[in-house]
Amino acid sequence: MNDIYLRLSGVAMTFEGQTGADDGLIALLTRPFAKGPAKPQTYRVEALKDINLEIRHGERVGLLGLNGVGKSTLLKVMAGIYPPTAGRVQKQGHICPMFEFATGFEMNQSGWDNIRTRALLLGMSRDEIESKLQEIAEFTELGEFLSYPVRTYSSGMFIRLAFAVSTSINPEILLLDEVMGAGDVRFAEKAKKRMFEFMEQGKILVFSSHNFDLLATFCERTIWLDKGQIVADGPTSEVTATYQDLVTHY
Amino acid sequence: MPNLLNDTIQALRAWRVWMFLGVQDVKARFRRSALGPLWIVLNMAFFVVGAGLLYGVMIKQPMKILLPYLVSGFTIWGSILASLTESGWAFVGAEGYIKQFCYPKQIYLMRTLVYNFLILFVTLCSLIPVQLYFHTFYIIGWLLAIPGFLLLAIAVLAHITICAYLGVRFRDLPHAAGGILQVAFFVTPVMFPATMLKERHFDWIYRFNPFYYLLEVARYPLLEGKLPALDVYAGASIYIVLVWAIAFLVARSLDSRVVILL
């Protein structure tokens, strides 16, 4: 069996685009004929700059940083969802992303079919899905609602369904983006337990969190991001201590 | 660039995923309707009776020839039309998936192809009773149509690729394409036989019309029970090469930006 790893070398992610409505087909076609220099408002955001890191088999890594410093972008680059604008992402192992529970449903299909679709897209095989279907259904506690089209669901029910499916797979590389709270009080308690078990299973775990206790429990190593760059990368206790010190003082 | 190739190969390998998604789409379309896919056949029956009677008088063709021609032509046209309009939503509609799951986005192109062709085949079933009624059903013709439908599928996939990518960048595109294709419908021998144009020396209208070849490779064997002329295959093949060249250029220039533009 190959060793599972995740390696980022010189990775940068820049978002470029235009603001305002002048970005459609008509604007593009008429631009050559426009009077005067047509200068659309452009923006350029360097979400990640020169990220170098290697995560080896068995490592659990926390991502720390304020909102908008690039934590989610980094996770999406690791998952292969964003193609980096520079540098390379090398990986060995099946990636299991867990970024959000609120999107990615077929509104007119039943809860059962949405479980199947979601599980399939997370990389489960058809046989695996059928064998886990009952267990997933029980965990959601949605009962007969699973036969209804999901457009009739409340937001809490969506989260239950997505959460139950996502945590039922056997993860190799598990990427989590601040997905902790799920559903009402009773379900949240249950979800927390299942989530912790799930996180234990991952051969590699990378997760972003603002909760220092969680980071301390799960990660030996923490990476601190600021303005798209790695500020510190080391043992969790040291990194969180410096971070807390700095953030609370300014 | 090597990413695009890698992703495409990976996407094709995940056939279980896109097959499932495509079949689910078809099922969802007919969920909770009492007649289900039978509606497609019924609608075609209404269309055939209406258009058949009217066109039969106008074009003065015997029903035996005209009705199967209309049904097959209209069905295949429907597939081409959908591949150039609806498929502009292939990526846009899968935004929730693309942004959170790791499968390469090309699986959503294949899913659209599966949906397109399932609808095409169900609709085509309405040709069988028509042909049986007129004693023009040739099983050999249906077998000989297989290469034609393969060519059609390859062309349709190129259309889907182009429209899906451009549809992310230009959200007006599916609407605009619908309008343009209405014009194309009238200059393509879908509802009227190509010979009508030829008799009036307007045969350039279909000779330079790629849709004519796409229609004919699939339709001719079904109707005549034999393979179409070689130049029909040649026309379709040339178009496929050209349209795939465009599809490749479009995909290459937009591939890395799709997620960001969504």
Short mmCIF file of C-alpha atoms in Angstrom, two decimals:
data_model
loop_
_atom_site.label_atom_id
_atom_site.label_comp_id
_atom_site.label_asym_id
_atom_site.label_seq_id
_atom_site.Cartn_x
_atom_site.Cartn_y
_atom_site.Cartn_z
CA MET A 1 0.00 0.00 0.00
CA ASN A 2 1.22 3.44 -0.87
CA ASP A 3 1.80 6.00 1.80
CA ILE A 4 -0.79 8.71 1.86
CA TYR A 5 0.52 12.25 1.61
CA LEU A 6 -0.38 15.77 0.57
CA ARG A 7 2.31 18.09 -0.73
CA LEU A 8 2.00 21.70 -1.84
CA SER A 9 4.94 23.42 -3.45
CA GLY A 10 4.93 27.11 -4.30
CA VAL A 11 1.18 27.20 -4.50
CA ALA A 12 -0.48 30.52 -5.22
CA MET A 13 -4.09 31.31 -5.91
CA THR A 14 -5.08 34.60 -7.46
CA PHE A 15 -8.63 35.57 -8.23
CA GLU A 16 -9.10 38.03 -11.04
CA GLY A 17 -12.25 39.40 -12.48
CA GLN A 18 -14.36 42.38 -13.16
CA THR A 19 -16.84 44.09 -10.99
CA GLY A 20 -19.98 45.73 -12.23
CA ALA A 21 -22.36 44.57 -14.91
CA ASP A 22 -20.01 45.19 -17.84
CA ASP A 23 -18.94 41.60 -18.16
CA GLY A 24 -21.50 39.96 -20.40
CA LEU A 25 -21.63 38.94 -24.03
CA ILE A 26 -22.86 42.33 -25.19
CA ALA A 27 -20.09 44.21 -23.42
CA LEU A 28 -17.49 41.91 -24.93
CA LEU A 29 -18.85 42.26 -28.46
CA THR A 30 -19.28 46.02 -28.32
CA ARG A 31 -16.01 46.79 -26.58
CA PRO A 32 -14.04 47.25 -29.83
CA PHE A 33 -16.60 49.84 -30.96
CA ALA A 34 -16.90 51.63 -27.64
CA LYS A 35 -16.10 55.32 -27.59
CA GLY A 36 -13.06 56.17 -25.57
CA PRO A 37 -10.97 53.77 -23.60
CA ALA A 38 -13.36 51.22 -22.15
CA LYS A 39 -11.86 50.31 -18.84
CA PRO A 40 -13.90 47.88 -16.84
CA GLN A 41 -13.29 47.78 -13.11
CA THR A 42 -10.99 44.87 -12.46
CA TYR A 43 -10.03 43.29 -9.22
CA ARG A 44 -7.19 41.05 -8.26
CA VAL A 45 -7.09 39.15 -5.01
CA GLU A 46 -4.08 37.16 -4.00
CA ALA A 47 -5.80 34.63 -1.80
CA LEU A 48 -2.74 32.41 -1.37
CA LYS A 49 0.90 33.27 -1.86
CA ASP A 50 3.77 30.80 -2.11
CA ILE A 51 2.43 28.05 0.11
CA ASN A 52 4.89 25.23 0.76
CA LEU A 53 3.89 22.41 3.01
CA GLU A 54 3.90 18.68 3.29
CA ILE A 55 1.48 16.60 5.28
CA ARG A 56 2.43 12.97 5.83
CA HIS A 57 0.55 9.81 6.64
CA GLY A 58 -1.04 10.00 10.08
CA GLU A 59 -0.75 13.73 10.55
CA ARG A 60 -3.61 15.86 11.83
CA VAL A 61 -3.24 19.48 10.96
CA GLY A 62 -5.25 22.48 12.09
CA LEU A 63 -5.67 25.69 10.12
CA LEU A 64 -5.86 28.85 12.13
CA GLY A 65 -6.47 32.44 11.09
CA LEU A 66 -9.00 35.24 10.98
CA ASN A 67 -11.84 35.27 8.48
CA GLY A 68 -10.76 35.85 4.89
CA VAL A 69 -7.10 34.95 5.22
CA GLY A 70 -7.33 32.00 2.84
CA LYS A 71 -8.19 28.99 4.99
CA SER A 72 -11.10 27.85 2.84
CA THR A 73 -9.21 28.61 -0.36
CA LEU A 74 -6.29 26.51 0.84
CA LEU A 75 -8.60 23.59 1.64
CA LYS A 76 -10.23 23.87 -1.78
CA VAL A 77 -6.85 23.90 -3.50
CA MET A 78 -5.88 20.79 -1.52
CA ALA A 79 -9.11 19.13 -2.60
CA GLY A 80 -8.40 19.93 -6.24
CA ILE A 81 -11.53 22.04 -6.57
CA TYR A 82 -9.57 25.23 -7.23
CA PRO A 83 -6.74 24.83 -9.73
CA PRO A 84 -3.80 26.78 -8.27
CA THR A 85 -2.59 29.69 -10.42
CA ALA A 86 1.00 28.77 -9.60
CA GLY A 87 2.84 25.88 -8.01
CA ARG A 88 1.94 22.25 -7.66
CA VAL A 89 -0.31 20.07 -5.56
CA GLN A 90 0.74 16.44 -5.27
CA LYS A 91 -1.28 13.92 -3.40
CA GLN A 92 -1.70 10.26 -2.78
CA GLY A 93 -4.93 9.02 -1.29
CA HIS A 94 -8.64 9.57 -1.71
CA ILE A 95 -9.74 13.04 -0.71
CA CYS A 96 -12.91 13.48 1.28
CA PRO A 97 -13.95 17.11 1.35
CA MET A 98 -16.46 18.39 3.87
CA PHE A 99 -16.99 22.03 3.14
CA GLU A 100 -20.65 22.76 3.43
CA PHE A 101 -23.90 21.02 4.11
CA ALA A 102 -26.27 23.54 2.61
CA THR A 103 -25.76 23.03 -1.14
CA GLY A 104 -25.52 20.21 -3.64
CA PHE A 105 -29.01 18.77 -3.56
CA GLU A 106 -31.38 17.74 -6.32
CA MET A 107 -34.45 19.57 -5.16
CA ASN A 108 -37.00 17.44 -6.99
CA GLN A 109 -35.53 14.12 -5.94
CA SER A 110 -36.32 12.26 -2.76
CA GLY A 111 -34.14 12.16 0.32
CA TRP A 112 -33.17 8.59 -0.52
CA ASP A 113 -31.96 9.54 -3.98
CA ASN A 114 -30.09 12.52 -2.61
CA ILE A 115 -28.29 10.24 -0.18
CA ARG A 116 -27.28 8.03 -3.10
CA THR A 117 -26.13 10.93 -5.26
CA ARG A 118 -24.15 12.58 -2.50
CA ALA A 119 -22.49 9.34 -1.46
CA LEU A 120 -21.57 8.58 -5.05
CA LEU A 121 -20.02 12.02 -5.53
CA LEU A 122 -18.03 11.56 -2.33
CA GLY A 123 -16.51 8.48 -3.91
CA MET A 124 -18.48 5.56 -2.50
CA SER A 125 -19.24 2.60 -4.74
CA ARG A 126 -22.81 1.55 -5.50
CA ASP A 127 -22.58 -1.58 -3.33
CA GLU A 128 -21.09 0.35 -0.46
CA ILE A 129 -23.91 2.86 -0.67
CA GLU A 130 -26.65 0.26 -0.63
CA SER A 131 -25.08 -1.48 2.35
CA LYS A 132 -24.79 1.76 4.32
CA LEU A 133 -28.11 3.24 3.23
CA GLN A 134 -30.10 2.06 6.26
CA GLU A 135 -27.48 3.21 8.72
CA ILE A 136 -27.32 6.66 7.10
CA ALA A 137 -31.11 6.92 7.05
CA GLU A 138 -31.35 6.03 10.71
CA PHE A 139 -28.79 8.60 11.67
CA THR A 140 -30.67 11.39 9.90
CA GLU A 141 -33.82 10.55 11.93
CA LEU A 142 -35.81 11.88 8.99
CA GLY A 143 -38.01 8.78 8.78
CA GLU A 144 -40.76 9.02 6.21
CA PHE A 145 -39.52 12.45 5.07
CA LEU A 146 -36.77 10.62 3.20
CA SER A 147 -39.37 9.64 0.62
CA TYR A 148 -40.34 13.27 0.03
CA PRO A 149 -38.60 15.51 -2.48
CA VAL A 150 -35.98 17.49 -0.61
CA ARG A 151 -37.41 20.82 -1.70
CA THR A 152 -39.90 20.30 1.13
CA TYR A 153 -37.09 20.12 3.70
CA SER A 154 -36.14 22.76 6.22
CA SER A 155 -32.54 23.94 6.39
CA GLY A 156 -31.95 21.81 9.49
CA MET A 157 -33.14 18.72 7.64
CA PHE A 158 -30.76 19.41 4.75
CA ILE A 159 -27.87 19.58 7.16
CA ARG A 160 -28.85 16.31 8.84
CA LEU A 161 -28.98 14.53 5.52
CA ALA A 162 -25.71 15.91 4.19
CA PHE A 163 -23.93 15.38 7.47
CA ALA A 164 -25.04 11.78 7.79
CA VAL A 165 -23.85 10.94 4.29
CA SER A 166 -20.54 12.78 4.50
CA THR A 167 -19.55 11.16 7.78
CA SER A 168 -20.41 7.66 6.65
CA ILE A 169 -17.53 7.24 4.24
CA ASN A 170 -14.11 5.85 4.96
CA PRO A 171 -11.88 8.86 4.60
CA GLU A 172 -8.22 8.78 3.67
CA ILE A 173 -7.52 12.48 3.42
CA LEU A 174 -10.19 14.35 5.29
CA LEU A 175 -10.56 18.09 4.70
CA LEU A 176 -12.95 19.94 6.98
CA ASP A 177 -13.93 23.56 6.81
CA GLU A 178 -15.41 24.63 10.12
CA VAL A 179 -18.20 22.11 9.95
CA MET A 180 -19.07 21.41 13.51
CA GLY A 181 -22.52 22.57 14.46
CA ALA A 182 -25.25 20.53 12.83
CA GLY A 183 -28.94 20.81 13.57
CA ASP A 184 -30.87 21.23 16.79
CA VAL A 185 -29.50 20.70 20.28
CA ARG A 186 -30.17 16.99 20.44
CA PHE A 187 -28.84 16.30 16.97
CA ALA A 188 -25.83 18.54 17.51
CA GLU A 189 -24.76 16.40 20.45
CA LYS A 190 -25.11 13.24 18.39
CA ALA A 191 -23.37 14.85 15.45
CA LYS A 192 -20.44 15.95 17.56
CA LYS A 193 -19.84 12.41 18.74
CA ARG A 194 -20.03 11.02 15.23
CA MET A 195 -17.81 13.76 13.90
CA PHE A 196 -15.11 13.02 16.44
CA GLU A 197 -15.20 9.33 15.57
CA PHE A 198 -15.04 10.27 11.93
CA MET A 199 -12.06 12.55 12.39
CA GLU A 200 -10.24 9.76 14.20
CA GLN A 201 -10.57 7.58 11.10
CA GLY A 202 -8.86 9.89 8.62
CA LYS A 203 -5.32 8.91 7.69
CA ILE A 204 -4.70 12.60 7.15
CA LEU A 205 -6.85 15.31 8.65
CA VAL A 206 -6.76 18.99 7.79
CA PHE A 207 -9.31 21.19 9.38
CA SER A 208 -9.89 24.85 9.92
CA SER A 209 -11.34 25.99 13.19
CA HIS A 210 -11.56 28.93 15.54
CA ASN A 211 -11.97 26.62 18.49
CA PHE A 212 -8.67 26.24 20.32
CA ASP A 213 -9.89 23.30 22.37
CA LEU A 214 -10.78 21.37 19.25
CA LEU A 215 -7.43 22.13 17.69
CA ALA A 216 -5.67 21.03 20.84
CA THR A 217 -7.66 17.79 20.98
CA PHE A 218 -7.21 16.76 17.39
CA CYS A 219 -4.06 18.28 15.98
CA GLU A 220 -0.46 17.91 16.91
CA ARG A 221 0.40 20.45 14.24
CA THR A 222 -1.22 23.77 13.43
CA ILE A 223 -0.69 26.14 10.55
CA TRP A 224 -1.42 29.81 11.04
CA LEU A 225 -2.42 31.71 7.94
CA ASP A 226 -2.49 35.44 7.49
CA LYS A 227 -3.10 37.34 4.24
CA GLY A 228 -2.69 34.16 2.23
CA GLN A 229 0.68 33.25 3.67
CA ILE A 230 1.88 30.83 6.29
CA VAL A 231 2.86 32.78 9.39
CA ALA A 232 3.64 29.84 11.60
CA ASP A 233 3.68 26.07 11.23
CA GLY A 234 4.44 23.99 14.27
CA PRO A 235 3.14 22.22 17.35
CA THR A 236 -0.43 23.22 18.14
CA SER A 237 0.23 24.47 21.67
CA GLU A 238 2.96 26.88 20.54
CA VAL A 239 1.14 28.22 17.49
CA THR A 240 -2.17 28.75 19.27
CA ALA A 241 -0.44 30.47 22.16
CA THR A 242 1.30 33.01 19.91
CA TYR A 243 -1.85 33.46 17.87
CA GLN A 244 -4.01 34.10 20.93
CA ASP A 245 -1.45 36.51 22.24
CA LEU A 246 -1.28 38.50 19.03
CA VAL A 247 -4.95 38.51 18.06
CA THR A 248 -6.28 39.42 21.47
CA HIS A 249 -3.82 42.26 21.86
CA TYR A 250 -4.59 44.06 18.64
CA MET B 1 -3.30 21.77 -20.15
CA PRO B 2 -2.16 18.35 -18.91
CA ASN B 3 -4.75 18.91 -16.20
CA LEU B 4 -7.53 19.07 -18.75
CA LEU B 5 -6.47 15.78 -20.27
CA ASN B 6 -6.05 14.10 -16.89
CA ASP B 7 -9.40 15.34 -15.69
CA THR B 8 -11.11 14.14 -18.83
CA ILE B 9 -9.69 10.66 -18.52
CA GLN B 10 -10.64 10.53 -14.86
CA ALA B 11 -14.12 11.78 -15.67
CA LEU B 12 -14.64 9.09 -18.31
CA ARG B 13 -13.50 6.46 -15.82
CA ALA B 14 -16.16 7.60 -13.36
CA TRP B 15 -18.88 6.38 -15.70
CA ARG B 16 -20.82 4.89 -12.82
CA VAL B 17 -21.24 8.36 -11.38
CA TRP B 18 -22.38 10.19 -14.52
CA MET B 19 -24.57 7.32 -15.66
CA PHE B 20 -26.35 7.42 -12.33
CA LEU B 21 -26.72 11.21 -12.40
CA GLY B 22 -28.09 11.16 -15.95
CA VAL B 23 -30.62 8.43 -15.18
CA GLN B 24 -31.66 10.27 -12.02
CA ASP B 25 -32.28 13.40 -14.08
CA VAL B 26 -34.62 11.51 -16.39
CA LYS B 27 -36.43 9.90 -13.47
CA ALA B 28 -36.78 13.26 -11.72
CA ARG B 29 -38.32 14.76 -14.82
CA PHE B 30 -41.17 12.27 -14.75
CA ARG B 31 -41.53 11.82 -11.03
CA ARG B 32 -45.08 12.11 -9.77
CA SER B 33 -46.53 12.22 -13.27
CA ALA B 34 -49.00 9.40 -13.77
CA LEU B 35 -47.97 8.63 -17.33
CA GLY B 36 -44.26 9.31 -16.94
CA PRO B 37 -42.14 8.91 -20.06
CA LEU B 38 -45.29 7.94 -21.94
CA TRP B 39 -45.89 11.69 -22.18
CA ILE B 40 -43.02 11.99 -24.63
CA VAL B 41 -44.64 9.42 -26.89
CA LEU B 42 -48.09 10.98 -26.47
CA ASN B 43 -46.83 14.46 -27.31
CA MET B 44 -45.18 13.03 -30.38
CA ALA B 45 -48.49 11.44 -31.35
CA PHE B 46 -50.28 14.81 -31.11
CA PHE B 47 -47.53 16.39 -33.12
CA VAL B 48 -47.63 13.72 -35.79
CA VAL B 49 -51.38 13.92 -36.26
CA GLY B 50 -51.33 17.72 -36.39
CA ALA B 51 -48.25 18.36 -38.45
CA GLY B 52 -48.71 15.24 -40.52
CA LEU B 53 -52.17 16.22 -41.73
CA LEU B 54 -51.16 19.80 -42.44
CA TYR B 55 -47.84 19.03 -44.10
CA GLY B 56 -49.32 16.12 -46.00
CA VAL B 57 -51.60 18.57 -47.78
CA MET B 58 -48.93 21.22 -48.23
CA ILE B 59 -46.06 19.07 -49.39
CA LYS B 60 -48.19 16.45 -51.14
CA GLN B 61 -46.28 13.52 -49.83
CA PRO B 62 -47.86 10.20 -49.02
CA MET B 63 -48.36 9.68 -45.27
CA LYS B 64 -46.43 6.46 -45.46
CA ILE B 65 -43.25 8.40 -46.25
CA LEU B 66 -43.97 11.67 -44.51
CA LEU B 67 -45.01 10.56 -41.01
CA PRO B 68 -41.94 8.42 -40.16
CA TYR B 69 -39.80 11.20 -41.68
CA LEU B 70 -41.37 13.83 -39.43
CA VAL B 71 -41.20 11.73 -36.27
CA SER B 72 -37.56 10.71 -36.70
CA GLY B 73 -36.46 14.15 -37.89
CA PHE B 74 -38.18 16.02 -35.10
CA THR B 75 -36.84 13.62 -32.47
CA ILE B 76 -33.22 13.89 -33.55
CA TRP B 77 -33.56 17.64 -33.96
CA GLY B 78 -34.75 17.78 -30.36
CA SER B 79 -31.52 16.17 -29.24
CA ILE B 80 -29.37 18.58 -31.26
CA LEU B 81 -31.39 21.55 -30.05
CA ALA B 82 -31.07 20.54 -26.39
CA SER B 83 -27.33 20.02 -26.80
CA LEU B 84 -26.92 23.60 -27.98
CA THR B 85 -29.33 25.33 -25.60
CA GLU B 86 -30.17 23.52 -22.35
CA SER B 87 -26.64 22.25 -21.96
CA GLY B 88 -25.52 25.81 -21.28
CA TRP B 89 -26.69 25.04 -17.75
CA ALA B 90 -24.61 21.84 -17.41
CA PHE B 91 -21.99 23.48 -15.19
CA VAL B 92 -24.15 26.27 -13.83
CA GLY B 93 -26.74 23.78 -12.60
CA ALA B 94 -24.08 21.60 -11.00
CA GLU B 95 -22.50 24.49 -9.11
CA GLY B 96 -23.32 22.96 -5.72
CA TYR B 97 -21.52 19.78 -6.73
CA ILE B 98 -18.54 21.32 -8.51
CA LYS B 99 -17.70 23.54 -5.54
CA GLN B 100 -17.71 20.81 -2.95
CA PHE B 101 -16.84 17.45 -4.49
CA CYS B 102 -13.58 16.34 -6.03
CA TYR B 103 -14.72 14.66 -9.24
CA PRO B 104 -13.49 16.47 -12.34
CA LYS B 105 -16.22 18.70 -13.71
CA GLN B 106 -16.29 16.87 -17.03
CA ILE B 107 -18.55 14.28 -15.42
CA TYR B 108 -21.32 16.87 -15.61
CA LEU B 109 -20.86 17.03 -19.39
CA MET B 110 -21.24 13.25 -19.61
CA ARG B 111 -24.25 13.39 -17.34
CA THR B 112 -25.89 15.86 -19.74
CA LEU B 113 -25.11 13.55 -22.67
CA VAL B 114 -26.69 10.60 -20.87
CA TYR B 115 -29.83 12.63 -20.16
CA ASN B 116 -29.97 13.91 -23.74
CA PHE B 117 -29.66 10.45 -25.28
CA LEU B 118 -32.06 8.74 -22.88
CA ILE B 119 -34.73 11.28 -23.81
CA LEU B 120 -33.81 10.80 -27.48
CA PHE B 121 -34.23 7.02 -27.31
CA VAL B 122 -37.50 7.16 -25.41
CA THR B 123 -38.88 9.62 -27.95
CA LEU B 124 -37.62 7.49 -30.80
CA CYS B 125 -39.74 4.62 -29.54
CA SER B 126 -42.77 6.47 -30.86
CA LEU B 127 -41.42 5.84 -34.37
CA ILE B 128 -41.91 2.09 -34.00
CA PRO B 129 -45.74 2.03 -33.97
CA VAL B 130 -45.81 4.47 -36.90
CA GLN B 131 -43.47 2.26 -38.90
CA LEU B 132 -45.35 -0.90 -37.96
CA TYR B 133 -48.61 0.68 -39.09
CA PHE B 134 -47.18 1.54 -42.51
CA HIS B 135 -45.24 -1.76 -42.76
CA THR B 136 -41.96 0.15 -43.06
CA PHE B 137 -40.31 -1.16 -39.90
CA TYR B 138 -36.95 -2.71 -40.81
CA ILE B 139 -35.04 -4.20 -37.91
CA ILE B 140 -31.90 -4.16 -40.04
CA GLY B 141 -32.33 -0.42 -40.52
CA TRP B 142 -32.37 0.14 -36.77
CA LEU B 143 -29.14 -1.84 -36.45
CA LEU B 144 -27.52 0.04 -39.34
CA ALA B 145 -28.41 3.30 -37.59
CA ILE B 146 -26.06 2.52 -34.69
CA PRO B 147 -22.94 4.08 -36.28
CA GLY B 148 -25.00 7.13 -37.16
CA PHE B 149 -26.20 7.54 -33.60
CA LEU B 150 -22.63 7.14 -32.38
CA LEU B 151 -21.54 9.99 -34.63
CA LEU B 152 -24.50 12.00 -33.39
CA ALA B 153 -23.47 11.34 -29.79
CA ILE B 154 -19.92 12.51 -30.47
CA ALA B 155 -21.20 15.72 -32.07
CA VAL B 156 -23.74 16.29 -29.32
CA LEU B 157 -21.02 15.88 -26.68
CA ALA B 158 -18.95 18.55 -28.45
CA HIS B 159 -21.97 20.87 -28.44
CA ILE B 160 -22.49 20.20 -24.74
CA THR B 161 -18.83 20.92 -24.01
CA ILE B 162 -18.85 24.22 -25.87
CA CYS B 163 -22.14 25.40 -24.42
CA ALA B 164 -21.41 24.30 -20.86
CA TYR B 165 -18.11 26.18 -20.74
CA LEU B 166 -19.37 29.28 -22.53
CA GLY B 167 -22.58 29.16 -20.51
CA VAL B 168 -20.58 29.72 -17.34
CA ARG B 169 -18.87 32.78 -18.79
CA PHE B 170 -21.86 34.19 -20.67
CA ARG B 171 -25.11 33.47 -18.92
CA ASP B 172 -27.15 34.92 -21.82
CA LEU B 173 -25.88 32.27 -24.17
CA PRO B 174 -28.52 29.54 -23.76
CA HIS B 175 -31.23 32.12 -24.46
CA ALA B 176 -29.45 33.53 -27.49
CA ALA B 177 -28.74 30.07 -28.88
CA GLY B 178 -32.43 29.21 -28.67
CA GLY B 179 -33.30 32.09 -30.97
CA ILE B 180 -30.60 31.32 -33.51
CA LEU B 181 -31.57 27.66 -33.63
CA GLN B 182 -35.16 28.53 -34.43
CA VAL B 183 -33.87 29.96 -37.68
CA ALA B 184 -31.67 26.92 -38.22
CA PHE B 185 -34.73 24.72 -37.78
CA PHE B 186 -36.43 26.31 -40.76
CA VAL B 187 -33.46 25.98 -43.12
CA THR B 188 -32.68 22.39 -42.11
CA PRO B 189 -34.60 19.56 -43.74
CA VAL B 190 -36.29 18.42 -40.54
CA MET B 191 -39.93 18.83 -41.50
CA PHE B 192 -39.57 18.84 -45.27
CA PRO B 193 -37.63 16.44 -47.48
CA ALA B 194 -34.26 17.61 -48.75
CA THR B 195 -35.31 16.79 -52.31
CA MET B 196 -37.76 19.69 -52.19
CA LEU B 197 -34.85 22.09 -51.93
CA LYS B 198 -32.95 20.26 -54.63
CA GLU B 199 -35.81 20.49 -57.11
CA ARG B 200 -35.88 24.24 -56.64
CA HIS B 201 -32.08 24.49 -56.95
CA PHE B 202 -31.70 25.51 -53.34
CA ASP B 203 -29.69 22.43 -52.47
CA TRP B 204 -26.80 24.56 -51.12
CA ILE B 205 -29.06 25.25 -48.16
CA TYR B 206 -28.61 21.73 -46.90
CA ARG B 207 -25.33 20.87 -48.56
CA PHE B 208 -23.52 23.37 -46.36
CA ASN B 209 -25.69 22.72 -43.33
CA PRO B 210 -23.94 20.50 -40.77
CA PHE B 211 -27.22 19.71 -39.03
CA TYR B 212 -28.48 18.07 -42.20
CA TYR B 213 -25.64 15.53 -42.07
CA LEU B 214 -26.11 14.88 -38.37
CA LEU B 215 -29.79 14.24 -38.93
CA GLU B 216 -29.25 12.10 -41.98
CA VAL B 217 -26.60 9.71 -40.58
CA ALA B 218 -29.02 8.66 -37.88
CA ARG B 219 -32.34 9.00 -39.67
CA TYR B 220 -31.70 7.53 -43.11
CA PRO B 221 -31.04 3.92 -42.00
CA LEU B 222 -34.10 3.97 -39.75
CA LEU B 223 -36.34 5.04 -42.63
CA GLU B 224 -34.79 3.24 -45.57
CA GLY B 225 -33.33 0.15 -43.96
CA LYS B 226 -29.95 0.74 -45.58
CA LEU B 227 -26.82 2.81 -45.03
CA PRO B 228 -26.80 6.40 -46.28
CA ALA B 229 -24.36 7.54 -49.00
CA LEU B 230 -20.74 7.92 -48.05
CA ASP B 231 -20.79 11.69 -48.46
CA VAL B 232 -23.35 11.92 -45.63
CA TYR B 233 -20.92 10.15 -43.30
CA ALA B 234 -18.13 12.34 -44.64
CA GLY B 235 -20.13 15.52 -43.99
CA ALA B 236 -20.93 14.45 -40.45
CA SER B 237 -17.33 13.45 -39.77
CA ILE B 238 -15.90 16.72 -41.06
CA TYR B 239 -18.31 18.62 -38.87
CA ILE B 240 -17.33 16.51 -35.85
CA VAL B 241 -13.65 17.26 -36.36
CA LEU B 242 -14.33 20.99 -36.67
CA VAL B 243 -16.72 21.22 -33.75
CA TRP B 244 -14.39 19.23 -31.50
CA ALA B 245 -11.52 21.55 -32.42
CA ILE B 246 -13.68 24.44 -31.22
CA ALA B 247 -14.74 22.50 -28.13
CA PHE B 248 -11.11 21.84 -27.28
CA LEU B 249 -10.12 25.50 -27.65
CA VAL B 250 -13.07 26.65 -25.54
CA ALA B 251 -12.40 24.07 -22.85
CA ARG B 252 -8.70 24.89 -22.77
CA SER B 253 -9.22 28.60 -22.32
CA LEU B 254 -11.95 28.35 -19.68
CA ASP B 255 -11.24 25.11 -17.83
CA SER B 256 -9.33 26.56 -14.89
CA ARG B 257 -11.73 29.48 -14.53
CA VAL B 258 -15.02 27.59 -14.38
CA VAL B 259 -15.04 27.14 -10.59
CA ILE B 260 -14.16 30.78 -10.05
CA LEU B 261 -16.78 32.08 -12.48
CA LEU B 262 -19.55 29.96 -10.98
#
